[in-house]
Coordinates of C-alpha atoms and ligand atoms in Angstrom, one line a residue:
X1 CA 49.9 -14.0 -44.5
X2 CA 53.5 -13.1 -42.4
X3 CA 50.9 -11.4 -39.8
X4 CA 49.7 -14.8 -39.4
X5 CA 52.3 -16.7 -38.3
X6 CA 53.5 -16.0 -35.2
X7 CA 50.2 -15.2 -33.2
X8 CA 48.8 -18.3 -35.2
X9 CA 51.6 -20.3 -33.8
X10 CA 51.1 -19.4 -30.4
X11 CA 47.2 -20.0 -30.4
X12 CA 48.2 -23.5 -32.4
X13 CA 50.6 -24.2 -29.6
X14 CA 47.8 -23.3 -26.6
X15 CA 45.1 -25.2 -28.4
X16 CA 47.5 -28.4 -28.8
X17 CA 48.6 -28.1 -25.4
X18 CA 45.1 -28.1 -24.3
X19 CA 43.9 -30.6 -26.4
X20 CA 46.7 -33.1 -25.5
X21 CA 46.8 -32.6 -21.6
X22 CA 45.6 -36.3 -21.4
X23 CA 48.3 -37.7 -23.0
X24 CA 51.6 -35.5 -21.7
X25 CA 52.2 -37.5 -19.1
X26 CA 51.5 -34.3 -16.6
X27 CA 50.7 -34.8 -12.8
X28 CA 47.1 -35.4 -11.9
X29 CA 46.1 -31.6 -11.3
X30 CA 43.8 -31.8 -8.6
X31 CA 46.1 -34.5 -6.5
X32 CA 47.0 -32.8 -3.4
X33 CA 50.5 -33.0 -1.5
X34 CA 50.5 -30.9 1.3
X35 CA 54.3 -31.4 2.3
X36 CA 55.0 -29.6 -0.7
X37 CA 52.3 -27.0 -0.4
X38 CA 54.0 -23.5 -2.0
X39 CA 56.9 -25.6 -3.1
X40 CA 59.4 -24.0 -5.5
X41 CA 60.4 -25.6 -8.9
X42 CA 61.3 -29.1 -8.2
X43 CA 61.9 -32.5 -9.7
X44 CA 58.6 -33.4 -11.7
X45 CA 57.3 -29.9 -11.2
X46 CA 59.3 -27.3 -13.2
X47 CA 56.8 -24.2 -11.8
X48 CA 56.5 -25.5 -8.7
X49 CA 53.4 -26.6 -6.4
X50 CA 50.4 -24.1 -5.2
X51 CA 49.0 -23.9 -2.0
X52 CA 47.7 -27.5 -1.9
X53 CA 50.7 -28.8 -3.1
X54 CA 49.2 -29.4 -6.9
X55 CA 51.5 -29.4 -9.8
X56 CA 51.1 -25.7 -11.4
X57 CA 52.6 -26.6 -14.6
X58 CA 49.8 -29.4 -15.0
X59 CA 46.8 -27.2 -13.5
X60 CA 48.1 -24.4 -16.0
X61 CA 47.5 -26.6 -19.0
X62 CA 44.4 -28.3 -18.2
X63 CA 43.2 -25.1 -16.8
X64 CA 43.6 -23.9 -20.6
X65 CA 41.6 -26.8 -21.7
X66 CA 38.9 -25.6 -19.3
X67 CA 39.1 -21.8 -20.2
X68 CA 39.8 -22.2 -24.3
X69 CA 36.8 -25.3 -24.0
X70 CA 34.2 -23.0 -22.4
X71 CA 35.2 -19.7 -24.6
X72 CA 35.4 -21.1 -28.2
X73 CA 31.9 -23.1 -27.3
X74 CA 30.4 -19.9 -26.2
X75 CA 31.9 -17.5 -29.2
X76 CA 31.0 -20.3 -31.5
X77 CA 27.4 -21.0 -30.4
X78 CA 27.0 -17.3 -29.9
X79 CA 28.5 -16.6 -33.5
X80 CA 26.2 -19.1 -35.0
X81 CA 22.9 -18.1 -33.6
X82 CA 23.7 -14.1 -33.5
X83 CA 25.2 -14.1 -37.2
X84 CA 21.7 -15.7 -38.0
X85 CA 19.3 -13.4 -36.2
X86 CA 21.4 -10.2 -38.0
X87 CA 21.0 -12.2 -41.0
X88 CA 17.6 -12.2 -41.0
X89 CA 16.8 -8.9 -39.1
X90 CA 19.2 -7.0 -41.7
X91 CA 17.4 -8.7 -45.0
X92 CA 13.7 -8.8 -43.5
X93 CA 13.7 -5.8 -41.6
X94 CA 9.8 -5.3 -40.0
X95 CA 9.2 -8.0 -37.6
X96 CA 11.9 -10.5 -38.4
X97 CA 14.3 -7.1 -36.8
X98 CA 12.0 -6.7 -33.7
X99 CA 12.4 -10.5 -33.1
X100 CA 16.2 -10.9 -33.7
X101 CA 17.8 -7.7 -33.4
X102 CA 15.7 -5.4 -31.3
X103 CA 15.1 -8.5 -28.8
X104 CA 18.7 -8.8 -27.9
X105 CA 18.6 -5.1 -26.7
X106 CA 17.0 -6.8 -23.6
X107 CA 20.2 -8.8 -22.8
X108 CA 22.6 -5.7 -23.1
X109 CA 20.2 -4.3 -20.4
X110 CA 21.7 -6.5 -17.8
X111 CA 25.4 -6.0 -16.4
X112 CA 27.4 -9.3 -17.4
X113 CA 27.9 -9.4 -14.1
X114 CA 24.4 -10.0 -12.5
X115 CA 23.3 -11.9 -15.4
X116 CA 26.0 -14.2 -14.5
X117 CA 24.8 -14.4 -11.1
X118 CA 21.3 -14.7 -12.0
X119 CA 22.0 -18.0 -14.2
X120 CA 24.1 -19.5 -11.6
X121 CA 21.4 -18.8 -9.0
X122 CA 19.0 -21.1 -11.3
X123 CA 21.3 -23.4 -12.6
X124 CA 24.3 -23.6 -10.0
X125 CA 27.9 -23.0 -10.9
X126 CA 30.1 -25.1 -13.9
X127 CA 31.4 -25.2 -17.1
X128 CA 28.1 -25.7 -18.9
X129 CA 26.5 -22.8 -17.1
X130 CA 29.1 -20.4 -18.2
X131 CA 28.8 -21.4 -22.1
X132 CA 25.0 -20.4 -21.3
X133 CA 26.1 -17.3 -19.7
X134 CA 28.7 -16.2 -22.3
X135 CA 26.5 -17.3 -25.5
X136 CA 24.0 -15.6 -24.1
X137 CA 26.3 -12.5 -23.6
X138 CA 27.8 -12.4 -26.7
X139 CA 24.8 -13.0 -28.7
X140 CA 23.6 -9.4 -29.2
X141 CA 27.3 -8.4 -30.3
X142 CA 27.0 -10.8 -33.3
X143 CA 23.6 -9.9 -34.4
X144 CA 24.2 -6.1 -34.2
X145 CA 27.4 -6.5 -36.1
X146 CA 26.0 -8.6 -38.6
X147 CA 23.0 -6.6 -39.0
X148 CA 24.6 -3.2 -39.5
X149 CA 27.0 -5.3 -42.3
X150 CA 23.7 -6.5 -43.9
X151 CA 22.1 -3.3 -43.8
X152 CA 24.6 -1.8 -45.9
X153 CA 25.4 -4.7 -48.3
X154 CA 21.5 -5.1 -49.2
X155 CA 21.8 -1.7 -51.1
X156 CA 24.9 -2.6 -52.5
X157 CA 24.7 -2.8 -56.5
X158 CA 26.0 -6.3 -56.8
X159 CA 23.1 -7.4 -54.5
X160 CA 20.4 -5.7 -56.3
X161 CA 22.4 -7.7 -59.4
X162 CA 22.0 -11.0 -57.8
X163 CA 18.5 -10.1 -57.0
X164 CA 18.2 -9.3 -60.4
X165 CA 19.2 -12.7 -61.6
X166 CA 16.4 -14.1 -59.9
X167 CA 18.7 -15.9 -57.2
X168 CA 15.7 -17.2 -54.2
X169 CA 17.0 -15.5 -50.9
X170 CA 18.7 -17.9 -49.0
X171 CA 21.3 -18.1 -51.5
X172 CA 21.2 -14.0 -51.7
X173 CA 22.3 -14.5 -47.9
X174 CA 24.7 -17.4 -48.3
X175 CA 26.7 -16.6 -51.0
X176 CA 26.5 -12.8 -51.9
X177 CA 26.1 -11.3 -48.1
X178 CA 27.3 -13.8 -45.8
X179 CA 30.9 -13.8 -47.4
X180 CA 30.7 -10.3 -47.6
X181 CA 30.0 -9.9 -43.4
X182 CA 32.5 -12.8 -42.7
X183 CA 35.3 -10.4 -42.2
X184 CA 33.7 -8.3 -39.5
X185 CA 32.0 -11.4 -38.2
X186 CA 35.6 -13.2 -37.8
X187 CA 36.9 -10.2 -35.8
X188 CA 33.9 -10.2 -33.8
X189 CA 34.7 -13.9 -32.9
X190 CA 38.3 -13.3 -32.5
X191 CA 37.4 -10.6 -29.7
X192 CA 34.3 -12.6 -28.3
X193 CA 37.1 -15.7 -27.7
X194 CA 39.5 -13.6 -26.1
X195 CA 36.8 -11.7 -24.0
X196 CA 35.4 -15.2 -22.9
X197 CA 38.9 -16.1 -21.9
X198 CA 38.7 -13.3 -19.4
X199 CA 35.2 -13.6 -18.2
X200 CA 35.9 -17.4 -17.6
X201 CA 38.6 -16.3 -15.6
X202 CA 36.8 -13.5 -13.9
X203 CA 33.9 -15.5 -13.1
X204 CA 35.6 -18.1 -11.8
X205 CA 37.9 -15.9 -9.6
X206 CA 34.7 -14.8 -7.9
X207 CA 33.1 -18.6 -7.7
X208 CA 30.9 -18.0 -10.2
X209 CA 32.6 -20.2 -12.6
X210 CA 34.6 -23.6 -12.7
X211 CA 33.7 -25.6 -9.7
X212 CA 37.1 -26.4 -7.6
X213 CA 39.2 -28.6 -7.3
X214 CA 38.6 -28.6 -11.4
X215 CA 41.7 -26.5 -12.7
X216 CA 41.0 -23.1 -14.5
X217 CA 42.9 -19.9 -14.8
X218 CA 40.7 -18.1 -12.6
X219 CA 40.3 -20.4 -9.8
X220 CA 44.7 -20.1 -10.3
X221 CA 45.0 -16.3 -9.5
X222 CA 42.2 -16.9 -7.0
X223 CA 43.9 -19.2 -5.0
X224 CA 47.1 -17.5 -5.5
X225 CA 45.9 -14.4 -4.4
X226 CA 45.7 -15.5 -0.7
X227 CA 49.6 -16.6 -0.9
X228 CA 50.9 -14.0 -3.2
X229 CA 53.4 -12.3 -0.5
X230 CA 54.9 -16.2 0.1
X231 CA 54.9 -17.4 -3.5
X232 CA 54.6 -14.3 -6.5
X233 CA 55.0 -16.8 -9.1
X234 CA 52.0 -18.6 -8.6
X235 CA 50.1 -15.5 -9.6
X236 CA 52.4 -15.0 -12.2
X237 CA 51.9 -18.2 -14.5
X238 CA 48.2 -17.7 -14.8
X239 CA 48.4 -13.9 -15.7
X240 CA 51.0 -14.5 -18.3
X241 CA 49.4 -17.4 -19.7
X242 CA 45.5 -15.0 -19.7
X243 CA 48.0 -12.3 -21.8
X244 CA 49.5 -14.1 -24.3
X245 CA 46.4 -16.2 -25.2
X246 CA 44.7 -12.7 -25.4
X247 CA 47.5 -11.1 -27.1
X248 CA 47.9 -13.9 -29.6
X249 CA 44.1 -13.9 -30.1
X250 CA 43.8 -10.7 -31.0
X251 CA 46.6 -10.6 -33.5
X252 CA 45.7 -13.8 -35.0
X253 CA 42.6 -12.4 -35.9
X254 CA 43.7 -9.2 -37.3
X255 CA 45.5 -11.1 -39.5
X256 CA 42.5 -13.5 -40.3
X257 CA 40.3 -10.3 -41.3
X258 CA 43.3 -9.2 -44.0
X259 CA 43.4 -13.1 -44.8
X260 CA 39.8 -13.7 -45.7
X261 CA 39.6 -10.2 -47.7
X262 CA 39.8 -11.3 -51.3
X263 CA 40.8 -8.0 -52.7
X264 CA 44.1 -8.6 -50.7
X265 CA 46.0 -10.2 -54.0
X266 CA 48.1 -12.7 -51.8
X267 CA 45.1 -14.5 -50.6
X268 CA 42.8 -14.6 -53.4
X269 CA 43.8 -18.6 -53.7
X270 CA 42.0 -19.5 -50.6
X271 CA 38.6 -18.5 -52.3
X272 CA 39.0 -20.2 -54.7
X273 CA 38.4 -22.9 -52.4
X274 CA 35.3 -21.5 -51.1
X275 CA 33.8 -20.9 -54.8
X276 CA 34.2 -24.8 -55.1
X277 CA 32.7 -25.4 -52.0
X278 CA 29.7 -23.4 -51.7
X279 CA 28.1 -23.9 -55.0
X280 CA 26.9 -27.4 -53.9
X281 CA 24.9 -25.4 -51.4
X282 CA 22.8 -23.5 -53.9
X283 CA 19.9 -24.9 -56.1
X284 CA 19.5 -25.1 -59.7
X285 CA 16.3 -22.8 -61.2
X286 CA -2.8 -11.6 -71.7
X287 CA -0.3 -9.8 -73.8
X288 CA -1.8 -6.9 -75.4
X289 CA 0.6 -6.3 -78.1
X290 CA 3.4 -7.9 -80.0
X291 CA 6.0 -6.0 -77.9
X292 CA 8.3 -7.9 -75.3
X293 CA 7.8 -5.4 -72.8
X294 CA 4.4 -3.4 -72.9
X295 CA 4.3 -0.8 -69.7
X296 CA 0.7 1.0 -69.6
X297 CA 0.1 4.1 -67.6
X298 CA 2.7 3.2 -64.8
X299 CA 2.5 5.2 -61.4
X300 CA 4.9 4.3 -58.8
X301 CA 4.3 5.5 -55.2
X302 CA 7.1 6.0 -52.0
X303 CA 6.2 6.3 -48.8
X304 CA 8.4 8.9 -47.0
X305 CA 8.1 10.9 -43.8
X306 CA 6.4 13.7 -46.0
X307 CA 3.9 11.9 -47.4
X308 CA 3.4 9.7 -50.2
X309 CA 5.4 11.2 -53.3
X310 CA 4.8 9.7 -57.1
X311 CA 8.6 9.7 -58.8
X312 CA 7.1 8.0 -61.8
X313 CA 3.4 8.8 -63.0
X314 CA 1.5 7.5 -66.2
X315 CA 4.4 6.2 -68.0
X316 CA 3.8 4.6 -71.1
X317 CA 6.6 2.8 -73.4
X318 CA 6.8 -0.2 -75.2
X319 CA 9.9 -2.3 -76.7
X320 CA 9.9 -5.0 -79.5
X321 CA 12.0 -7.8 -80.5
X322 CA 15.3 -7.0 -82.0
X323 CA 14.3 -3.3 -81.1
X324 CA 16.6 -1.0 -78.6
X325 CA 14.5 2.0 -77.0
X326 CA 16.5 4.7 -75.2
X327 CA 15.0 6.1 -72.1
X328 CA 16.4 9.6 -71.5
X329 CA 16.1 12.5 -69.2
X330 CA 18.3 14.0 -66.1
X331 CA 18.6 12.7 -63.3
X332 CA 15.3 12.4 -61.0
X333 CA 13.4 12.2 -64.2
X334 CA 12.5 8.7 -62.9
X335 CA 14.1 6.3 -65.8
X336 CA 15.9 4.3 -63.0
X337 CA 12.3 4.1 -61.0
X338 CA 10.6 2.6 -64.0
X339 CA 13.1 0.2 -65.0
X340 CA 13.4 -1.1 -61.5
X341 CA 9.8 -1.6 -60.8
X342 CA 9.5 -3.4 -63.5
X343 CA 11.9 -5.8 -62.4
X344 CA 10.3 -6.2 -59.4
X345 CA 13.5 -4.6 -57.6
X346 CA 11.9 -1.5 -56.0
X347 CA 12.4 -1.7 -51.9
X348 CA 9.0 -1.9 -49.8
X349 CA 7.9 1.3 -49.5
X350 CA 7.8 1.6 -52.9
X351 CA 5.0 0.3 -54.8
X352 CA 3.3 0.4 -58.5
X353 CA -0.3 1.8 -57.7
X354 CA -1.6 2.2 -61.4
X355 CA -0.5 0.5 -64.9
X356 CA 0.4 -2.7 -66.3
X357 CA 3.8 -3.9 -67.7
X358 CA 3.0 -6.9 -69.8
X359 CA 6.0 -9.3 -70.8
X360 CA 5.2 -12.6 -71.8
X361 CA 1.3 -12.6 -71.5
X362 CA 2.2 -11.8 -68.1
X363 CA 1.6 -8.6 -65.9
X364 CA 4.9 -8.1 -64.1
X365 CA 3.4 -5.5 -61.8
X366 CA 0.6 -8.2 -60.0
X367 CA 3.4 -11.2 -60.0
X368 CA 4.3 -12.3 -56.6
X369 CA 8.3 -12.5 -55.6
X370 CA 9.1 -16.2 -56.4
X371 CA 7.3 -15.7 -60.2
X372 CA 9.5 -12.3 -60.8
X373 CA 12.5 -14.6 -59.3
X374 CA 12.0 -17.2 -62.0
X375 CA 12.0 -14.3 -64.6
X376 CA 14.4 -11.9 -63.4
X377 CA 17.9 -13.2 -64.9
X378 CA 16.4 -15.8 -67.2
X379 CA 13.7 -14.2 -69.9
X380 CA 14.3 -10.5 -68.4
X381 CA 18.0 -9.5 -67.3
X382 CA 19.0 -6.2 -66.3
X383 CA 23.0 -4.8 -66.8
X384 CA 23.5 -1.8 -63.7
X385 CA 25.9 1.2 -64.1
X386 CA 28.7 0.4 -61.9
X387 CA 30.1 -3.2 -63.1
X388 CA 32.5 -3.1 -59.7
X389 CA 30.1 -2.3 -57.4
X390 CA 27.3 -5.0 -59.2
X391 CA 29.8 -7.6 -58.9
X392 CA 30.5 -9.6 -55.9
X393 CA 34.5 -8.8 -54.7
X394 CA 34.4 -12.0 -52.9
X395 CA 33.8 -14.2 -55.5
X396 CA 35.8 -15.1 -58.6
X397 CA 34.0 -13.5 -61.6
X398 CA 34.0 -17.1 -63.3
X399 CA 31.8 -18.3 -60.0
X400 CA 29.4 -15.3 -60.4
X401 CA 28.4 -16.2 -64.0
X402 CA 28.0 -19.8 -63.4
X403 CA 26.0 -18.9 -60.4
X404 CA 23.9 -16.7 -63.1
X405 CA 23.8 -20.0 -65.3
X406 CA 22.9 -22.5 -62.7
X407 CA 20.1 -20.1 -61.6
X408 CA 17.8 -21.1 -64.5
X409 CA 19.4 -24.2 -65.7
X410 CA 20.0 -27.4 -64.6
X411 CA 23.4 -27.8 -65.8
X412 CA 26.3 -29.4 -63.9
X413 CA 29.2 -27.3 -62.7
X414 CA 31.5 -28.4 -65.5
X415 CA 28.8 -27.5 -68.1
X416 CA 28.2 -24.4 -66.4
X417 CA 31.8 -23.8 -66.4
X418 CA 32.1 -24.4 -70.0
X419 CA 29.2 -22.0 -71.0
X420 CA 30.8 -19.2 -69.0
X421 CA 33.9 -19.8 -70.7
X422 CA 32.1 -19.5 -74.4
X423 CA 30.1 -16.5 -72.6
X424 CA 33.4 -14.6 -72.3
X425 CA 34.8 -15.6 -75.7
X426 CA 31.5 -14.1 -76.8
X427 CA 31.5 -10.7 -75.0
X428 CA 35.4 -10.2 -75.8
X429 CA 37.3 -11.3 -72.9
X430 CA 40.7 -12.7 -74.1
X431 CA 42.0 -15.7 -72.6
X432 CA 38.4 -16.6 -71.3
X433 CA 39.3 -19.6 -69.3
X434 CA 41.9 -17.7 -67.4
X435 CA 40.1 -14.6 -66.7
X436 CA 37.0 -16.8 -65.1
X437 CA 39.6 -17.2 -62.2
X438 CA 40.0 -13.7 -61.3
X439 CA 37.9 -11.2 -58.9
X440 CA 36.3 -8.3 -60.3
X441 CA 39.4 -5.8 -58.7
X442 CA 41.5 -7.6 -61.1
X443 CA 39.9 -6.7 -64.4
X444 CA 39.6 -2.9 -65.8
X445 CA 36.1 -1.4 -65.9
X446 CA 35.7 -2.2 -69.5
X447 CA 36.1 -5.7 -68.9
X448 CA 33.9 -5.7 -65.6
X449 CA 31.1 -4.5 -67.6
X450 CA 32.0 -7.1 -70.4
X451 CA 31.5 -9.6 -67.3
X452 CA 28.3 -8.0 -66.2
X453 CA 26.8 -8.4 -69.8
X454 CA 27.7 -12.2 -70.4
X455 CA 25.9 -12.9 -67.0
X456 CA 22.9 -10.9 -68.3
X457 CA 22.7 -13.1 -71.5
X458 CA 23.9 -16.0 -69.8
X459 CA 20.2 -17.3 -70.1
X460 CA 19.2 -16.1 -73.2
X461 CA 17.0 -13.0 -72.3
X462 CA 13.7 -11.8 -74.1
X463 CA 14.4 -8.5 -72.6
X464 CA 17.6 -6.8 -71.3
X465 CA 17.4 -3.7 -69.6
X466 CA 20.5 -1.2 -69.4
X467 CA 20.5 1.4 -67.1
X468 CA 23.5 3.8 -68.0
X469 CA 26.0 0.9 -68.5
X470 CA 28.5 3.2 -70.0
X471 CA 28.3 6.0 -67.6
X472 CA 31.3 4.9 -65.5
X473 CA 33.4 3.8 -68.7
X474 CA 35.8 6.1 -70.5
X475 CA 35.1 7.2 -74.2
X476 CA 36.8 4.3 -75.9
X477 CA 35.4 1.8 -73.7
X478 CA 32.0 3.0 -73.9
X479 CA 32.0 2.8 -77.7
X480 CA 33.3 -1.0 -77.5
X481 CA 30.4 -1.7 -75.1
X482 CA 27.8 -0.1 -77.2
X483 CA 28.9 -1.8 -80.3
X484 CA 28.8 -5.0 -78.0
X485 CA 25.3 -4.5 -77.0
X486 CA 24.3 -3.8 -81.1
X487 CA 26.3 -6.7 -82.4
X488 CA 24.2 -9.3 -79.4
X489 CA 21.1 -7.3 -79.7
X490 CA 21.1 -8.5 -83.9
X491 CA 22.4 -11.8 -82.7
X492 CA 20.0 -12.9 -80.3
X493 CA 16.6 -10.8 -80.9
X494 CA 16.0 -9.5 -77.9
X495 CA 14.5 -6.3 -77.0
X496 CA 16.8 -3.5 -75.1
X497 CA 15.7 -0.8 -72.9
X498 CA 18.9 1.4 -72.4
X499 CA 18.5 3.7 -69.7
X500 CA 21.0 6.9 -70.6
X501 CA 21.3 10.6 -69.9
X502 CA 23.5 11.0 -72.9
X503 CA 21.8 11.9 -76.3
X504 CA 24.9 10.9 -77.9
X505 CA 24.8 7.3 -76.7
X506 CA 20.9 7.4 -78.0
X507 CA 22.0 8.3 -81.7
X508 CA 24.5 5.5 -81.6
X509 CA 22.3 2.6 -80.0
X510 CA 18.3 3.2 -80.2
X511 CA 15.8 2.6 -82.4
X512 CA 13.5 4.6 -81.1
X513 CA 13.5 7.0 -77.8
X514 CA 11.4 7.8 -74.7
X515 CA 12.3 11.3 -73.2
X516 CA 11.5 11.4 -69.6
X517 CA 11.2 14.7 -67.2
X518 CA 9.6 14.8 -63.9
X519 CA 8.4 11.2 -63.9
X520 CA 6.6 11.1 -67.1
X521 CA 7.2 10.9 -70.6
X522 CA 7.1 14.1 -72.3
X523 CA 8.0 12.9 -76.0
X524 CA 8.7 9.5 -77.9
X525 CA 9.5 8.5 -81.4
X526 CA 11.9 6.7 -83.7
X527 CA 15.7 8.6 -83.0
X528 CA 15.4 9.7 -86.3
X529 CA 12.6 11.6 -86.3
X530 CA 12.8 12.9 -82.4
X531 CA 16.5 14.3 -83.2
X532 CA 15.8 16.0 -86.5
X533 CA 12.2 17.5 -85.5
X534 CA 12.1 17.7 -81.9
X535 CA 8.4 18.9 -80.5
X536 CA 8.8 19.3 -77.0
X537 CA 10.8 22.2 -75.5
X538 CA 12.3 19.9 -73.3
X539 CA 13.4 17.7 -75.7
X540 CA 14.5 20.6 -77.6
X541 CA 16.4 21.9 -74.7
X542 CA 18.6 18.3 -74.0
X543 CA 19.8 18.8 -78.1
X544 CA 20.5 22.2 -77.9
X545 CA 22.5 21.2 -74.4
X546 CA 24.9 18.5 -76.7
X547 CA 28.2 20.5 -77.7
X548 CA 28.2 20.5 -81.8
X549 CA 31.2 22.0 -83.5
X550 CA 32.4 25.4 -82.2
X551 CA 29.1 26.6 -80.8
X552 CA 29.1 26.6 -76.9
X553 CA 26.3 24.1 -75.5
X554 CA 23.3 25.8 -74.0
X555 CA 22.3 24.6 -70.8
X556 CA 18.7 24.3 -69.1
X557 CA 18.1 26.9 -66.6
X558 CA 16.8 25.5 -63.1
X559 CA 16.7 21.9 -62.1
X560 CA 13.9 18.9 -62.1
X561 CA 11.3 19.5 -59.3
X562 CA 11.2 17.1 -56.6
X563 CA 8.6 14.7 -56.6
X564 CA 6.6 16.5 -53.7
X565 CA 6.8 19.8 -55.9
X566 CA 6.1 18.7 -59.4
X567 CA 3.5 21.4 -61.0
X568 CA 0.1 20.7 -61.2
X569 CA 0.1 21.6 -65.2
X570 CA 3.3 21.2 -67.5
X571 CA 6.1 19.7 -65.3
X572 CA 8.4 21.7 -67.5
X573 CA 6.8 24.9 -66.9
X574 CA 9.2 26.6 -64.8
X575 CA 11.8 25.9 -67.2
X576 CA 10.2 26.6 -70.2
X577 CA 10.7 29.7 -72.1
X578 CA 7.4 29.2 -73.9
X579 CA 5.1 28.7 -70.9
X580 CA 2.0 30.6 -71.0
X581 CA -0.6 30.3 -68.2
X582 CA -2.7 27.8 -70.0
X583 CA 0.7 25.4 -69.4
X584 CA 0.2 25.6 -65.8
X585 CA -4.2 24.8 -65.7
X586 CA -4.2 21.0 -65.6
X587 CA -2.0 18.2 -66.1
X588 CA -1.4 17.5 -69.6
X589 CA -2.1 14.0 -71.6
X590 CA 0.5 12.2 -74.0
X591 CA -1.0 13.3 -77.1
X592 CA -0.4 10.7 -80.0
X593 CA 0.0 12.5 -83.2
X594 CA 0.3 9.5 -85.3
X595 CA 1.5 5.7 -84.7
X596 CA 4.3 5.9 -82.6
X597 CA 4.8 9.4 -82.2
X598 CA 3.7 11.4 -79.0
X599 CA 4.3 14.3 -76.7
X600 CA 3.2 16.0 -74.0
X601 CA 2.9 20.0 -74.8
X602 CA -0.2 22.1 -75.4
X603 CA 1.7 24.2 -77.8
X604 CA 4.1 22.0 -79.7
X605 CA 1.6 22.3 -82.8
X606 CA 2.1 26.0 -82.9
X607 CA 5.5 26.3 -81.7
X608 CA 7.0 24.1 -84.5
X609 CA 4.4 26.0 -87.1
X610 CA 6.2 29.4 -86.3
X611 CA 9.3 27.7 -86.5
X612 CA 8.5 26.4 -89.8
X613 CA 7.1 29.7 -91.0
X614 CA 10.4 31.3 -89.9
Ligands
LIG1 S1 3.1 22.7 -72.6 FE1 3.8 24.8 -72.1 S2 5.3 25.0 -70.3 FE2 5.1 23.0 -71.0 S3 6.4 22.5 -72.3 FE3 4.9 22.9 -74.0 S4 5.2 25.2 -73.7 FE4 6.4 24.5 -72.5

């Protein structure tokens, strides 16, 4: 905060003088007194008189009024419109991006002075014309800065997490994205104001801005230039005013940028004010089986420059109330793509091209975005891997839980905060009333994940999808989180899908397991059966890779093939020590060997029989 005091005081003093100019009892800034032309400091004129005998101090202060009015007005207009353009272009892309951000390139093609000349010619000089010219000139800067920030923010986990809560687009942009682009936009605003002061002076100096005899710093420099040999001080005063204003503005904005970042502990209090203000902007909120979620033959296609790929193909899995289904496999096996497709969180280039995902009697894959939004964060919720990046760093954790509650329940703010406190207590956060008021960076990883779980269960979901929620945590905290999820599942009766690459985690939390490899389910069944009698060579290899006792784990040779290079037949064949020519001839079906037990391997029976005989 110390960084703000000196530049803040200077800027405040300049603005105050400019605002109070009419009541300071200054001489008329345009009244000429030829008899005292170029006079030095004298009674009533401490800075002397200019080439027309006008009081220099009065013109300096009235000039500040003109310069700052033009600069602030143009920067604020450009800031509001440009930020809105950047938000729209960065979030919606496509036509929205072309109309809002790409169209700004046309403005950038014009040299600023040429553009000013064009507008002045059309509209005539004056402060209004200057504001218009400068607003247009600064518009692309704001649009581009915001656009770039939104592009990076939209892929952050906490933005995905808010989407998963079912928040409408307007709320996501206002509450989640905008606060995170506020820092760069504020810096841009400061640069625009400082630059506008200089440009206003430059254009007025050229006769394209403020019309004489009205006072402005640019006109003062222009007038002083002609008499600089007789009265050099006339040039000094407006130059000092310009330099001091720009320097103070830049320092102030550097300080402000740090001050608006709540990750700076000293400034987090000011964001609590924003947290209290913004909620007012936000609005409140043919089954085939008895499963909570029944995914059938899901195939997802993604358009890439190398052509369409199918990272998930023919995936079928189901989870029932009070049950946990673990989805396990190496990176690239399609676990997360399956989960995010079910939640409707995949980017537009990815789309489900086959299959169904039945939830509450409706096929999630055929629902429109508003219908999915109403479900996400309500009846179905998701917990992501990294709680630090899944939580918005510029809001308190309590505000984020309250937002999750109010997105689906029409409750008052005080009721939502009371619910949030109860949720914190339920997920084992000590001193919940106090912890609601802290920011994500003030909590440990385990506590942050508890907050994410509190948000996910805030609206009593029937289905909870956990995408590797313990991967970023140490072993002790991981065990605590698994215990908590198990307790919550028992209490609420929700169905849970738990995505992981760890078989140890599967054994602790799951009732059933689906093993995925290269976009397909290769084996599925109860955890006890799959672990004790694995049928697929890949499942066996995964189990053999788990360290046990003194025996060294056995790695699986090779890597999961990328989607554009999936083999035609068995996708595990290049890594399978049991592969034969028959394995690679044609795509393999998922064979149902009995109720709730499936495997995708043509040699499973032969291999297990040989093993039993041995
Ligand atoms: S089908 Fe053949 S290659 Fe594939 S897992 Fe079975 S034995 Fe191995």
